[in-house]
Coordinates of C-alpha atoms in Angstrom, one line a residue:
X1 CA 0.0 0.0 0.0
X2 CA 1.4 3.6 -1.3
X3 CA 2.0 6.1 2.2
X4 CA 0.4 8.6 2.8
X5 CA 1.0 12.4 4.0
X6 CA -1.5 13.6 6.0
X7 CA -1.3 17.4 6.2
X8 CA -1.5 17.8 10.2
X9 CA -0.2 14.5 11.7
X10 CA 3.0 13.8 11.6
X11 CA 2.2 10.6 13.0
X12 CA -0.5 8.4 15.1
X13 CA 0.2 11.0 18.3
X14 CA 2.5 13.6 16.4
X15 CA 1.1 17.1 15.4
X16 CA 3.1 19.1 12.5
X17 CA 4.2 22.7 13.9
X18 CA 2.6 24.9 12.1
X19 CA -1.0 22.5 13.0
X20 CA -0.3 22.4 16.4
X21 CA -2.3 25.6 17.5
X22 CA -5.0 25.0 15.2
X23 CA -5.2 20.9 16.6
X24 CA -5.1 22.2 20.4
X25 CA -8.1 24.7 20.0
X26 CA -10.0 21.5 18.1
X27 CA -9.5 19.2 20.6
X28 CA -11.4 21.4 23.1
X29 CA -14.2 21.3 20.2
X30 CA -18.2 19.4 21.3
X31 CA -19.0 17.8 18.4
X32 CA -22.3 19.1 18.5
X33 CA -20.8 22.7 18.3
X34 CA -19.1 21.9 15.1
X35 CA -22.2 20.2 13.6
X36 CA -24.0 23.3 14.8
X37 CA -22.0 25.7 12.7
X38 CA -21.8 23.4 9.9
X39 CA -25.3 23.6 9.8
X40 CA -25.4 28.0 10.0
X41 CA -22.3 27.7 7.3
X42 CA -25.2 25.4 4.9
X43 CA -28.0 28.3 5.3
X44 CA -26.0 31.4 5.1
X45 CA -24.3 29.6 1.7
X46 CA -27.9 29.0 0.5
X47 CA -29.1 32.0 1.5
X48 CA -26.5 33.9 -0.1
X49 CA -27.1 31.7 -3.4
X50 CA -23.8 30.1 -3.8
X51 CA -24.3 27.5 -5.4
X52 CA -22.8 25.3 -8.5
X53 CA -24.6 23.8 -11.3
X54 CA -24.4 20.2 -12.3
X55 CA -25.0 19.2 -15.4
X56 CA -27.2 16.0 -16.5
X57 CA -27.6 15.6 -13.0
X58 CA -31.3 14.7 -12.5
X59 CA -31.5 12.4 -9.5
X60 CA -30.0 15.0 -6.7
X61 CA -33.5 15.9 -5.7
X62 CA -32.1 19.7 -5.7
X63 CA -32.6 20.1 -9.9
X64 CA -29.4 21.2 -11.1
X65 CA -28.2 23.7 -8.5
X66 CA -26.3 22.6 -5.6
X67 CA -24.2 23.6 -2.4
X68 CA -20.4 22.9 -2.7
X69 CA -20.0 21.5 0.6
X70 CA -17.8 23.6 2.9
X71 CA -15.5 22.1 5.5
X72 CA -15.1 23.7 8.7
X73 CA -11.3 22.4 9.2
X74 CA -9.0 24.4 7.0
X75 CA -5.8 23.6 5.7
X76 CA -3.0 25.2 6.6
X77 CA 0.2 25.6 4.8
X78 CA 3.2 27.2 6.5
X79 CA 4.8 30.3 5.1
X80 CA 8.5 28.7 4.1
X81 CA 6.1 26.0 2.3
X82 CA 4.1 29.4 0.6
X83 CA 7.1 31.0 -0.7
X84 CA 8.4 28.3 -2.6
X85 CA 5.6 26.8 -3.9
X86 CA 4.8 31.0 -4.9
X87 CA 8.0 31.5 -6.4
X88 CA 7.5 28.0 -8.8
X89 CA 3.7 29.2 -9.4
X90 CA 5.3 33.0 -11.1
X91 CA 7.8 30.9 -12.9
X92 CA 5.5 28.2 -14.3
X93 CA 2.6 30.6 -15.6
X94 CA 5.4 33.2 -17.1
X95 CA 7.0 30.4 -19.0
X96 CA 3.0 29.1 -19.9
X97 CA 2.6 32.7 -21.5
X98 CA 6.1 32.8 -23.3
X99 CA 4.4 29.5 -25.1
X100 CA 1.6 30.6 -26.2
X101 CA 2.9 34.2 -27.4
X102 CA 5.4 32.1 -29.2
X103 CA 3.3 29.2 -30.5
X104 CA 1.1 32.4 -32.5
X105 CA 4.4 33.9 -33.6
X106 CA 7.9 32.8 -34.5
X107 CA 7.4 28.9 -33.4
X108 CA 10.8 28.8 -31.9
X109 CA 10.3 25.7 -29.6
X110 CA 8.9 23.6 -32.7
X111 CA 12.2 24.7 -34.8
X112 CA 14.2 23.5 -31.8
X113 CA 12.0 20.2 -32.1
X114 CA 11.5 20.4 -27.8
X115 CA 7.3 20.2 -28.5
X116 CA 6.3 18.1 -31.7
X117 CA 4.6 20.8 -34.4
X118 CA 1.5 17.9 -34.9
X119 CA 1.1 18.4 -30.9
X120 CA 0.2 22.0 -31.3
X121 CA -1.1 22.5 -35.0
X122 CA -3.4 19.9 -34.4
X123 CA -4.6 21.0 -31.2
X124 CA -8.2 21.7 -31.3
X125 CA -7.3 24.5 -29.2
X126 CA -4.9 25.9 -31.4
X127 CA -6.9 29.4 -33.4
X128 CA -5.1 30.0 -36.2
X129 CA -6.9 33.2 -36.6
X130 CA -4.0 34.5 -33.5
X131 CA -1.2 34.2 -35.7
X132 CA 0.5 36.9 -35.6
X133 CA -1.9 38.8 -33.5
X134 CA 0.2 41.2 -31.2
X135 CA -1.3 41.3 -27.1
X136 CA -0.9 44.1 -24.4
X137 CA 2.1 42.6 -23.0
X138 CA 2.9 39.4 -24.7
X139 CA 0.9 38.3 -22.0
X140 CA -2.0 35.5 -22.9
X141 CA -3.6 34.2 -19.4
X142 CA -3.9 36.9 -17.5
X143 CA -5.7 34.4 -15.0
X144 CA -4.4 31.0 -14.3
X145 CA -5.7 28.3 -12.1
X146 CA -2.7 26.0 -10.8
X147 CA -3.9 22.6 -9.7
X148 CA -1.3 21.2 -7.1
X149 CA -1.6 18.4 -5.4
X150 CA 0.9 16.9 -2.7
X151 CA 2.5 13.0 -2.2
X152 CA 4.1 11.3 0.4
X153 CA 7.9 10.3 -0.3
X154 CA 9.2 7.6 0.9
X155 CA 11.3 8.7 3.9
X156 CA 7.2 10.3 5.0
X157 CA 8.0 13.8 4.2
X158 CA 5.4 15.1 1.3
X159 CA 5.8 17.0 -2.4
X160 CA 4.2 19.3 -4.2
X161 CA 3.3 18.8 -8.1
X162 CA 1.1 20.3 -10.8
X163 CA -1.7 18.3 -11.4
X164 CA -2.4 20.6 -14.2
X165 CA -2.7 24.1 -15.5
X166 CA -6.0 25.4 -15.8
X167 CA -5.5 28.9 -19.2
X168 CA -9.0 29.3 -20.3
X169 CA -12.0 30.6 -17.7
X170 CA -10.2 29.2 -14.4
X171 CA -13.1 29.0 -11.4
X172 CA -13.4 28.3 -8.2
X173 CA -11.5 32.0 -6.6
X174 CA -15.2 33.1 -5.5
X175 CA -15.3 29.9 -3.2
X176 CA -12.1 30.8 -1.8
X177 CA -13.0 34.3 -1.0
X178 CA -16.6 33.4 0.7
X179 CA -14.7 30.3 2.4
X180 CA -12.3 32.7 4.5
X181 CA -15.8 34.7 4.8
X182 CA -17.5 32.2 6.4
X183 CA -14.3 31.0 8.4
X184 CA -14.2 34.5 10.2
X185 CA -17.7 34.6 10.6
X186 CA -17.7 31.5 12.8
X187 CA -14.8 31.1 14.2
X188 CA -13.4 35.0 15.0
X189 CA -11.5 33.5 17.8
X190 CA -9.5 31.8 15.5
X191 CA -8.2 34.7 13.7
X192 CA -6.6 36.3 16.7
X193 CA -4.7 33.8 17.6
X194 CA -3.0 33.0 14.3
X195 CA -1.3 34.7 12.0
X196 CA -3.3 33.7 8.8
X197 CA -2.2 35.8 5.4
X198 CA -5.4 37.8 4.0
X199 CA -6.9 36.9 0.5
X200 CA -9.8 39.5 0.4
X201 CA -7.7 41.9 -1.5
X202 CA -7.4 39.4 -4.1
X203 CA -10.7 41.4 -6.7
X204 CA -9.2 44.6 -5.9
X205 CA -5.8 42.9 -7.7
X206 CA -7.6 41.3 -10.6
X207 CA -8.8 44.5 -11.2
X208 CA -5.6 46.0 -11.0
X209 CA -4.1 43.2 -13.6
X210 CA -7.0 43.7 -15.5
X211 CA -6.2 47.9 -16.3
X212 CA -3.0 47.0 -16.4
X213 CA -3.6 45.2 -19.7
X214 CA -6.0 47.7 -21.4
X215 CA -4.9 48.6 -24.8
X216 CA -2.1 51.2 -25.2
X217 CA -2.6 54.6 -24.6
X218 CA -5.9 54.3 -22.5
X219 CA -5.6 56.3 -19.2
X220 CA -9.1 55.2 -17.7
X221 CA -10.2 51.7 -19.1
X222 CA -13.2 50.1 -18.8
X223 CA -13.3 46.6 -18.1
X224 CA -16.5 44.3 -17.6
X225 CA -16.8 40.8 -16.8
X226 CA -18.4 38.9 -19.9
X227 CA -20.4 36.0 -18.5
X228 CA -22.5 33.3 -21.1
X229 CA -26.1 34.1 -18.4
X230 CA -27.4 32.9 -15.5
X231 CA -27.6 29.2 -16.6
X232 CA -24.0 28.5 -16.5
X233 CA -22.6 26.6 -13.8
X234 CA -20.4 29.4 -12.2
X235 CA -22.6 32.1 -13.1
X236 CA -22.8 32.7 -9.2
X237 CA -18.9 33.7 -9.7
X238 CA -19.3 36.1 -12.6
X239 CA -22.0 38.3 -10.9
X240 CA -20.1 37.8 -7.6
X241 CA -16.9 38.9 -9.3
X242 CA -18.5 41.9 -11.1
X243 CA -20.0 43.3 -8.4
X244 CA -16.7 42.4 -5.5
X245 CA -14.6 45.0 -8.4
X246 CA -17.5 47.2 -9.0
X247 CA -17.9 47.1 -12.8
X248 CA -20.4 45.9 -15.2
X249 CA -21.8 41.9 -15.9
X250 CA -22.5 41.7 -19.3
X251 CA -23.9 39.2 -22.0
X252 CA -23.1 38.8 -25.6
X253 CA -26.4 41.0 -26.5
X254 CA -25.0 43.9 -24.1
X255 CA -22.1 44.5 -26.6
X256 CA -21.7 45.7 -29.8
X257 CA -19.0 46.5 -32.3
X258 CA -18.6 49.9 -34.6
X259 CA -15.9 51.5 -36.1
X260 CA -13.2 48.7 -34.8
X261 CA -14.1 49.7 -31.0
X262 CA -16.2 47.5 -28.9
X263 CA -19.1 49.1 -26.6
X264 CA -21.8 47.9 -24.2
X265 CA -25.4 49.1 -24.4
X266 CA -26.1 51.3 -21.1
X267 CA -29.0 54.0 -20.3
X268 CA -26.9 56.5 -20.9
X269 CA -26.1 55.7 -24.5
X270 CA -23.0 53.2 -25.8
X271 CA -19.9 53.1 -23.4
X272 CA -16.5 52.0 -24.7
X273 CA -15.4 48.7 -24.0
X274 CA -11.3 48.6 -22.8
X275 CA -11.0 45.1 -21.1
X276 CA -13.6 41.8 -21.2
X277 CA -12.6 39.4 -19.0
X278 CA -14.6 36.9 -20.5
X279 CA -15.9 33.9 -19.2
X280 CA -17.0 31.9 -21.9
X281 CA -15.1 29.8 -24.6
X282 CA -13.4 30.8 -27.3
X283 CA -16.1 29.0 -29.8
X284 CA -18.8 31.2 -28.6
X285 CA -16.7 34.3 -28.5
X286 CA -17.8 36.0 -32.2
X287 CA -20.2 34.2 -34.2
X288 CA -18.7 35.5 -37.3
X289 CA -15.6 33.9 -36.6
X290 CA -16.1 30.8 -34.4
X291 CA -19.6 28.4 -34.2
X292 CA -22.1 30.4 -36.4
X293 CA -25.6 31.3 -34.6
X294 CA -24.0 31.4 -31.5
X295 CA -25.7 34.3 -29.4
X296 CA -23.3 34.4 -26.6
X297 CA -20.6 36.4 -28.2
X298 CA -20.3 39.7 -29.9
X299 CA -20.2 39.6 -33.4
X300 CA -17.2 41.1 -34.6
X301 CA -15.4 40.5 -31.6
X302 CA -12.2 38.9 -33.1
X303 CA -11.5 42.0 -35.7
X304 CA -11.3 44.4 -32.7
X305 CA -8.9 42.1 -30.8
X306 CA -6.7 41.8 -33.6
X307 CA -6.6 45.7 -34.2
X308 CA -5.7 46.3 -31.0
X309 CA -8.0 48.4 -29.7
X310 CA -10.0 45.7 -27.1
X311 CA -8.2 43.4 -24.5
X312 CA -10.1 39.8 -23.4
X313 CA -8.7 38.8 -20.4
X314 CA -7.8 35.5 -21.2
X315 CA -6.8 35.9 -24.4
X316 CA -8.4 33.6 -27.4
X317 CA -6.2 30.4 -28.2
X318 CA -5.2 30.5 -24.7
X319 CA -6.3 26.8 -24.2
X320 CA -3.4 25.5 -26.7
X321 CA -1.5 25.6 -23.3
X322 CA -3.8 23.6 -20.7
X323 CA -4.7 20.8 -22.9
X324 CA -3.5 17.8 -21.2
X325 CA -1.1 16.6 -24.0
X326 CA 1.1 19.9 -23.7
X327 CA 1.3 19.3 -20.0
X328 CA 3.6 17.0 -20.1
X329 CA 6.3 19.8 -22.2
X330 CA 5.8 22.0 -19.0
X331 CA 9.1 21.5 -17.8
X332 CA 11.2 21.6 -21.1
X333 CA 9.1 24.8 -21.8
X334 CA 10.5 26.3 -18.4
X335 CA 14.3 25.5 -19.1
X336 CA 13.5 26.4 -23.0
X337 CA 12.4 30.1 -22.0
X338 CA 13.8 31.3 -18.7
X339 CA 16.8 29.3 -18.7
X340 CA 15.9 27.7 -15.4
X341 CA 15.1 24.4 -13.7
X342 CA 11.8 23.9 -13.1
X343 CA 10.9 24.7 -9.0
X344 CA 7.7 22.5 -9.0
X345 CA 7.4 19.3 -10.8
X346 CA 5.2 17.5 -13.1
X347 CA 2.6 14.5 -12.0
X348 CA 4.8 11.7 -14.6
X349 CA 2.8 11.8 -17.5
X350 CA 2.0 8.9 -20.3
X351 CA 0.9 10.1 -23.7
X352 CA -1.3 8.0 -25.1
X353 CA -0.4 9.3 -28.8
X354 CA 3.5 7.9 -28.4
X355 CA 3.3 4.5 -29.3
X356 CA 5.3 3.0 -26.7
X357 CA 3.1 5.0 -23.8
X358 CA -0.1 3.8 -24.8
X359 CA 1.2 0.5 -25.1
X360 CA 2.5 0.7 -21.1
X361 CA -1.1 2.1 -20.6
X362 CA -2.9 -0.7 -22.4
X363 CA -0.7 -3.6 -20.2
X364 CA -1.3 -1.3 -16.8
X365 CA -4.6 0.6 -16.7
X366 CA -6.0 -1.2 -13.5
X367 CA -2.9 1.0 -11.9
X368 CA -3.5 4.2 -13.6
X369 CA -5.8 7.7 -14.1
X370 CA -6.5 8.3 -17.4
X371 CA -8.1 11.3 -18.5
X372 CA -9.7 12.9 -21.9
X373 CA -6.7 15.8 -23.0
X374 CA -9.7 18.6 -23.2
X375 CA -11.7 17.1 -20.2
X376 CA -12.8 18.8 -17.2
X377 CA -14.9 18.5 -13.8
X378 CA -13.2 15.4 -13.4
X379 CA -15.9 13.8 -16.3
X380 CA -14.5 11.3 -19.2
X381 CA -11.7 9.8 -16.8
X382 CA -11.2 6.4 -15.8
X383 CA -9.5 5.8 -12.1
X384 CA -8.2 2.5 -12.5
X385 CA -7.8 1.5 -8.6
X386 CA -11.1 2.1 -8.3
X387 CA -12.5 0.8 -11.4
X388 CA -14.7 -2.5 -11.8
X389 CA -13.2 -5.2 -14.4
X390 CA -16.1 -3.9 -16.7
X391 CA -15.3 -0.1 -16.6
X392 CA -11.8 -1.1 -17.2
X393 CA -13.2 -2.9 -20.3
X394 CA -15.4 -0.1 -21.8
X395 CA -12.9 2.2 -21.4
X396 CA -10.3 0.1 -23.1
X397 CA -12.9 0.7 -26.3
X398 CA -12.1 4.2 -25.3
X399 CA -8.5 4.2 -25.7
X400 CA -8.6 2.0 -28.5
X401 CA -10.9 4.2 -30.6
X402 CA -8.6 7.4 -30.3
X403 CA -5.5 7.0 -28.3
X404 CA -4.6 10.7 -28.5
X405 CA -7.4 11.8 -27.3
X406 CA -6.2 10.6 -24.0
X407 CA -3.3 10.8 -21.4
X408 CA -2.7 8.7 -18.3
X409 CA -1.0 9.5 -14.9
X410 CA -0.1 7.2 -12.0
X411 CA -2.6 6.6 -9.2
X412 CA -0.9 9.2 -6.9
X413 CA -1.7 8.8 -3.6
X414 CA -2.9 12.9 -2.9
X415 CA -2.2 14.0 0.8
X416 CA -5.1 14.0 3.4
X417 CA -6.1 16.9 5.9
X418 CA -8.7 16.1 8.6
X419 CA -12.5 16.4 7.8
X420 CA -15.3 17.2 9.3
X421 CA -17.6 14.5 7.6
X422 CA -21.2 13.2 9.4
X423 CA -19.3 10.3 11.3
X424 CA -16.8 12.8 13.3
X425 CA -13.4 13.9 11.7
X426 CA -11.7 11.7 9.3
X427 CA -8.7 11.9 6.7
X428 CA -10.4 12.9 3.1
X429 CA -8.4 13.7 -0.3
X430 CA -7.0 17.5 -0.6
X431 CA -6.1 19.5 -3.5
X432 CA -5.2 23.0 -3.7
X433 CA -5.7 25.6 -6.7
X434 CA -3.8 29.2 -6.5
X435 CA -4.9 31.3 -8.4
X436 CA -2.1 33.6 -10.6
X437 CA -2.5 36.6 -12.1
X438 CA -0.2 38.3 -14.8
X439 CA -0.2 41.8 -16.0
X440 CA 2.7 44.3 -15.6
X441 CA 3.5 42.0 -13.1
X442 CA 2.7 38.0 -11.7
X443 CA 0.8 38.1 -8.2
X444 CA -1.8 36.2 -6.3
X445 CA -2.8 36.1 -2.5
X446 CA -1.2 33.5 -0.6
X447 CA -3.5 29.7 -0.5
X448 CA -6.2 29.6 -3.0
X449 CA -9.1 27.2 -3.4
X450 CA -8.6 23.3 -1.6
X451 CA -11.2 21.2 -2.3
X452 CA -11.7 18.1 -1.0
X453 CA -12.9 14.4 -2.1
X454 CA -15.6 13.8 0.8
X455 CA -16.4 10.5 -0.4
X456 CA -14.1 8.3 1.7
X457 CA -11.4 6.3 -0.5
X458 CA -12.0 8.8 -2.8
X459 CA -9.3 10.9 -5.0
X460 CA -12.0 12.9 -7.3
X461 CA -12.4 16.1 -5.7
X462 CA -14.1 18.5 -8.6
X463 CA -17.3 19.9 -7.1
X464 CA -19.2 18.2 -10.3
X465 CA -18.6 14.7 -8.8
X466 CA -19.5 15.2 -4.8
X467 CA -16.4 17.3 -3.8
X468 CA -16.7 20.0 -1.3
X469 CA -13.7 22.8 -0.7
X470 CA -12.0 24.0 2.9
X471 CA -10.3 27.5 3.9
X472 CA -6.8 27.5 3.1
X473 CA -4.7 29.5 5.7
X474 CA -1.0 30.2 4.9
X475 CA 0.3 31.3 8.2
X476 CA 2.7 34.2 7.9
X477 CA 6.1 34.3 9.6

């Protein structure tokens, strides 16, 4: 059986350090006071109206909106731990937006034959209508979403990896913020005692990115949040986002183009348009352009962006770098445009399109996680631990049917952090996702979003498939 790190024991009787106030104040915990503010933490979220839409889920009882569950026991991540998974986060996402700016321009790392050309021209996230299309900045995801996950060594100490990058519409930072919210809110106590770094400031520096990538020359942009309505599954986030950096939620129908400028329809007449931080895919961007009839988008959209004179926050084509398949080039793409060695590592990684991979993933898929290269919300993967003969079988097909359509990891075993689940505390599955923003310069607030697999056994911890998320405390020095 793999070991495992468990974020606060250090042992069956052993505490970590920077745990041990935090374990001490729980011990003196009734469990019925915990289930009480679990259950105030459940009606302030629904009353507030966070909640996250599942698709194609019709037996929940709840429709198609649910409650992420929240954990009451955050995980904490000293600050020595902070700054140098921070200072690997800065250097990943800068070398991710050298790529891309390269991949639309001169192609230098295909000439130097470190990524194959068939892996990105073939990409069905490579636009080829962003050749040669010029950016504020050189700068392509101005908002990333790190997935990092931790595994135990050998020797019992634990490392960090990138589980993967996350270029396109990242979510999730609006669960952070209301988690540390709701942490304050029912546990005050706990924030006097312990230095925890703030994250609330983190709209006022999106914002801040956001101007900072307006087109040149504009003094006073304007920047809106572009969200597909109130059916999408994060739409809670758009609005909350909109409103936390006091500028305007808009839909497709809300903006127009004319004379190479973009503006939104207000009372007062047309507005200029500067930035869109846009959350909806490229394909439903510009229906002139991209998938015809599509009402999402702005028609004309892509002319303006290529003139200059319009930002989208993140840019289009942006996906060419968190498909699955480029993953794996992370680190070469590091020591190919910073010179360096990369500071966090990669989760090994098979491609099923190299012939000799798939073939080790054919002869091994009972031990490994295989995953669709554009899938998300943990959907179209196949756990193999925890697979029956049968789903091991159909998947196979799968594979069979389009090997590069899939890659495959091994079963890593991710670290636990104790839960508050209906039986008392337990160990459950952790993530974490930081989330990095590049403009002038690369920033985030310290943590970001931990979800957590609440089924036990479990590694899956996407909200879509019964995760729940915790507050994430880096303690300051």
């Amino acid at each position: 059986m793999k070991p495992m790190f468990d974020e606060m024991h250090a042992g069956p009787a052993a505490v970590r350090d920077h745990y041990r106030s935090y374990a001490e104040w729980l011990a003196q915990q009734p469990q019925e006071v915990m289930r009480d503010r679990r259950e105030e933490a459940e009606m302030i979220f629904r009353r507030v109206g966070i909640t996250f839409a599942v698709y194609g889920d019709k037996d929940s009882g709840e429709g198609t909106e649910r409650l992420i569950p929240f954990d009451l026991i955050p995980r904490v991540i000293p600050a020595h731990e902070w700054r140098e998974m921070e200072k690997g986060l800065s250097q990943r996402v800068t070398a991710l937006n050298r790529f891309i700016h390269d991949v639309y321009h001169g192609q230098e790392i295909i000439k130097a034959g470190v990524v194959p050309a068939e892996q990105i021209l073939n990409n069905a996230q490579f636009r080829p209508e962003m050749v040669g299309v010029d950016v504020p900045g050189g700068v392509y995801s101005h908002i990333s979403g790190i997935d990092i996950v931790r595994a135990a060594n050998a020797d019992g100490s634990g490392s960090y990896y990138v589980l993967e990058d996350n270029l396109r519409v990242p979510s999730g930072v609006s669960y952070m913020l209301e988690n540390r919210k709701m942490m304050m809110r029912l546990f005050p106590d706990l924030f006097a005692e312990n230095r925890i770094a703030p994250v609330a400031h983190y709209p006022d520096l999106l914002l801040e990115t956001l101007r900072s990538v307006a087109p040149g020359g504009v003094n006073e942009p304007t920047v809106v949040v572009l969200t597909p309505g109130m059916y999408n599954s994060a739409y809670f986030e758009h609005a909350f986002l909109a409103q936390q950096m006091g500028i305007e939620l808009v839909e497709g129908q809300d903006l127009f183009v004319k004379d190479d400028f973009v503006f939104m329809r207000t009372t007062q007449g047309p507005k200029r348009v500067d930035v869109i931080y846009r959350r909806l895919d490229d394909d439903f961007l510009d229906p002139d352009v991209f998938r015809k009839g599509s009402t999402l988008g702005c028609p004309g959209l892509l002319s303006v962006v290529r003139k200059g004179n319009v930002t989208l926050s993140n840019a289009i084509g942006t996906g060419v770098a968190d498909d699955k398949s480029i993953y794996a080039y992370v680190p070469k793409m590091v020591e190919f445009y910073l010179g360096e060695k990369p500071i966090l590592n990669n989760v090994p990684t098979y491609l099923c399109r190299e012939k000799d991979d798939f073939k080790y993933v054919l002869d091994h898929l009972p031990e490994l996680v295989v995953k669709e290269v554009h899938g998300a919300g943990g959907y179209g993967m196949l756990v193999g631990p925890a697979a029956s003969k049968q789903e091991i079988a159909d998947f196979r097909m799968h594979l069979l049917a389009n090997p590069s359509n899939y890659i495959a990891q091994p079963t890593l075993s991710l670290s636990t952090c104790p839960t508050f689940v209906d039986q008392g505390i337990a160990p459950r599955h952790i993530d974490l996702r930081p989330f990095v923003l590049s403009g002038k310069d690369v920033q985030m607030v310290p943590g970001g979003l931990t979800r957590v697999a609440l089924k036990e056994g479990s590694l899956v911890v996407n909200s879509s498939q019964g995760g729940g998320t915790k507050d994430t405390w880096v303690l300051e020095d």
